[in-house]
XYZ file of N, CA, C and O in Angstrom:
264
model
N 36.734 8.264 17.765
C 35.607 8.895 18.420
C 34.346 8.643 17.595
O 34.359 8.710 16.388
N 33.260 8.364 18.252
C 31.998 8.080 17.558
C 31.163 9.341 17.420
O 31.254 10.270 18.211
N 30.316 9.340 16.391
C 29.435 10.487 16.206
C 28.282 10.402 17.202
O 28.052 9.377 17.834
N 27.528 11.480 17.305
C 26.473 11.541 18.303
C 25.117 11.099 17.789
O 24.178 10.989 18.556
N 24.968 10.853 16.506
C 23.660 10.501 15.982
C 22.833 11.747 15.733
O 23.287 12.871 15.926
N 21.601 11.564 15.317
C 20.773 12.720 15.009
C 19.750 13.023 16.094
O 19.092 14.052 16.049
N 19.609 12.146 17.091
C 18.716 12.415 18.219
C 19.539 12.897 19.413
O 20.586 12.328 19.723
N 19.045 13.930 20.052
C 19.686 14.365 21.294
C 19.333 13.348 22.387
O 18.399 12.553 22.218
N 20.065 13.356 23.481
C 19.726 12.403 24.557
C 18.286 12.555 25.047
O 17.618 11.561 25.335
N 17.794 13.772 25.091
C 16.403 13.996 25.523
C 15.418 13.416 24.513
O 14.455 12.745 24.884
N 15.659 13.656 23.222
C 14.777 13.118 22.190
C 14.848 11.592 22.142
O 13.843 10.920 21.884
N 16.027 11.054 22.385
C 16.184 9.598 22.397
C 15.385 8.991 23.540
O 14.721 7.960 23.370
N 15.431 9.618 24.710
C 14.663 9.149 25.858
C 13.164 9.232 25.574
O 12.409 8.300 25.878
N 12.718 10.329 24.964
C 11.305 10.472 24.618
C 10.880 9.447 23.567
O 9.751 8.934 23.612
N 11.761 9.123 22.629
C 11.446 8.113 21.626
C 11.269 6.747 22.283
O 10.351 6.000 21.937
N 12.132 6.422 23.244
C 11.992 5.146 23.938
C 10.696 5.102 24.740
O 10.008 4.081 24.777
N 10.344 6.198 25.392
C 9.090 6.241 26.149
C 7.900 6.087 25.209
O 6.964 5.329 25.489
N 7.934 6.781 24.073
C 6.861 6.659 23.092
C 6.745 5.250 22.544
O 5.637 4.731 22.360
N 7.878 4.619 22.287
C 7.859 3.245 21.808
C 7.241 2.312 22.842
O 6.382 1.478 22.508
N 7.653 2.431 24.080
C 7.126 1.551 25.117
C 5.640 1.766 25.343
O 4.881 0.800 25.511
N 5.197 3.023 25.331
C 3.770 3.307 25.502
C 2.963 2.709 24.360
O 1.935 2.056 24.582
N 3.415 2.908 23.131
C 2.690 2.359 21.980
C 2.721 0.839 21.980
O 1.728 0.179 21.638
N 3.849 0.259 22.376
C 3.968 -1.196 22.383
C 3.074 -1.837 23.450
O 2.539 -2.921 23.239
N 2.908 -1.190 24.581
C 2.036 -1.727 25.624
C 0.567 -1.396 25.382
O -0.320 -2.109 25.831
N 0.299 -0.308 24.666
C -1.077 0.098 24.413
C -1.730 -0.782 23.354
O -2.937 -1.032 23.415
N -0.979 -1.276 22.402
C -1.540 -2.050 21.291
C -2.238 -3.335 21.763
O -3.393 -3.570 21.391
N -1.609 -4.188 22.565
C -2.321 -5.394 22.996
C -3.524 -5.084 23.901
O -4.534 -5.763 23.846
N -3.383 -4.029 24.699
C -4.497 -3.636 25.562
C -5.679 -3.169 24.723
O -6.824 -3.557 24.968
N -5.420 -2.363 23.695
C -6.487 -1.896 22.819
C -7.069 -3.044 22.014
O -8.278 -3.080 21.751
N -6.253 -3.992 21.619
C -6.761 -5.142 20.862
C -7.733 -5.967 21.698
O -8.693 -6.525 21.177
N -7.480 -6.026 22.981
C -8.365 -6.786 23.862
C -9.655 -6.019 24.165
O -10.719 -6.613 24.284
N -9.558 -4.679 24.266
C -10.714 -3.893 24.701
C -11.576 -3.362 23.563
O -12.749 -3.085 23.774
N -11.031 -3.218 22.355
C -11.750 -2.607 21.241
C -12.052 -3.677 20.198
O -11.207 -4.519 19.906
N -13.245 -3.606 19.628
C -13.657 -4.628 18.674
C -13.091 -4.431 17.273
O -12.936 -5.376 16.527
N -12.782 -3.186 16.899
C -12.261 -2.956 15.545
C -10.746 -3.115 15.517
O -10.127 -3.478 16.512
N -10.168 -2.862 14.376
C -8.725 -3.061 14.197
C -7.941 -1.763 14.361
O -6.845 -1.627 13.826
N -8.450 -0.813 15.137
C -7.735 0.451 15.328
C -6.449 0.273 16.129
O -5.584 1.148 16.109
N -6.301 -0.847 16.807
C -5.083 -1.101 17.567
C -3.871 -1.262 16.646
O -2.737 -1.098 17.078
N -4.129 -1.549 15.362
C -3.019 -1.681 14.416
C -2.256 -0.360 14.261
O -1.070 -0.367 13.954
N -2.949 0.753 14.463
C -2.280 2.051 14.378
C -1.180 2.154 15.432
O -0.093 2.657 15.149
N -1.441 1.674 16.644
C -0.419 1.701 17.698
C 0.767 0.826 17.324
O 1.916 1.169 17.618
N 0.513 -0.291 16.655
C 1.598 -1.164 16.213
C 2.452 -0.449 15.169
O 3.689 -0.491 15.219
N 1.795 0.228 14.224
C 2.527 0.951 13.176
C 3.348 2.087 13.788
O 4.514 2.286 13.426
N 2.775 2.822 14.724
C 3.512 3.912 15.386
C 4.716 3.350 16.130
O 5.817 3.910 16.051
N 4.539 2.249 16.833
C 5.658 1.634 17.558
C 6.755 1.199 16.596
O 7.942 1.363 16.881
N 6.365 0.667 15.435
C 7.364 0.243 14.454
C 8.116 1.430 13.865
O 9.332 1.358 13.648
N 7.427 2.529 13.614
C 8.095 3.722 13.075
C 9.072 4.291 14.098
O 10.215 4.642 13.756
N 8.648 4.387 15.347
C 9.533 4.915 16.395
C 10.729 3.982 16.597
O 11.857 4.448 16.765
N 10.498 2.679 16.537
C 11.610 1.728 16.668
C 12.592 1.885 15.511
O 13.813 1.788 15.711
N 12.081 2.153 14.314
C 12.960 2.366 13.163
C 13.825 3.603 13.358
O 15.023 3.603 13.039
N 13.246 4.660 13.906
C 14.020 5.884 14.176
C 15.089 5.617 15.222
O 16.230 6.068 15.083
N 14.747 4.874 16.262
C 15.725 4.557 17.308
C 16.860 3.717 16.729
O 18.043 3.962 17.022
N 16.525 2.735 15.895
C 17.565 1.918 15.272
C 18.446 2.728 14.336
O 19.674 2.536 14.297
N 17.850 3.639 13.568
C 18.643 4.483 12.674
C 19.583 5.378 13.478
O 20.725 5.611 13.076
N 19.123 5.868 14.622
C 19.993 6.677 15.478
C 21.124 5.833 16.043
O 22.260 6.299 16.142
N 20.840 4.572 16.408
C 21.897 3.672 16.876
C 22.965 3.469 15.811
O 24.161 3.479 16.105
N 22.529 3.273 14.568
C 23.484 3.090 13.475
C 24.327 4.340 13.294
O 25.547 4.269 13.113
N 23.694 5.510 13.372
C 24.440 6.765 13.215
C 25.419 6.968 14.373
O 26.511 7.504 14.180
N 25.055 6.520 15.564
C 25.952 6.656 16.715
C 27.145 5.717 16.621
O 28.221 6.026 17.101
N 26.960 4.559 16.036
C 28.046 3.583 15.944
C 28.982 3.834 14.775
O 30.043 3.229 14.696
N 28.578 4.678 13.853
C 29.415 4.980 12.705
C 30.603 5.830 13.159
O 30.438 6.825 13.859
N 31.799 5.462 12.790
C 32.958 6.253 13.203
C 32.949 7.611 12.497
O 32.439 7.762 11.387
N 33.526 8.593 13.174
C 33.623 9.928 12.565
C 34.599 9.876 11.410
O 35.607 9.160 11.453
N 34.339 10.652 10.349
C 35.266 10.642 9.209
C 36.629 11.223 9.607
O 36.734 12.138 10.411
N 37.676 10.649 9.043
C 39.035 11.124 9.317
C 39.280 12.432 8.586
O 38.698 12.704 7.541
N 40.150 13.216 9.126
C 40.458 14.518 8.524
C 41.392 14.393 7.355
O 42.205 13.578 7.207
């Protein structure tokens, strides 16, 4: 049996939505804004992606035997 990870299904869904919003907002902001503030959206997307990947690793780890 596999463990459940540290994100609940609701939090996991919200993390994916946040990642997609940040990932789509960054190129749009880069095109519309003259400064480099769009890099913040890239950093946020990378942090959220790291959390999602860490949750995937925790979900795939087998439960410890008794």
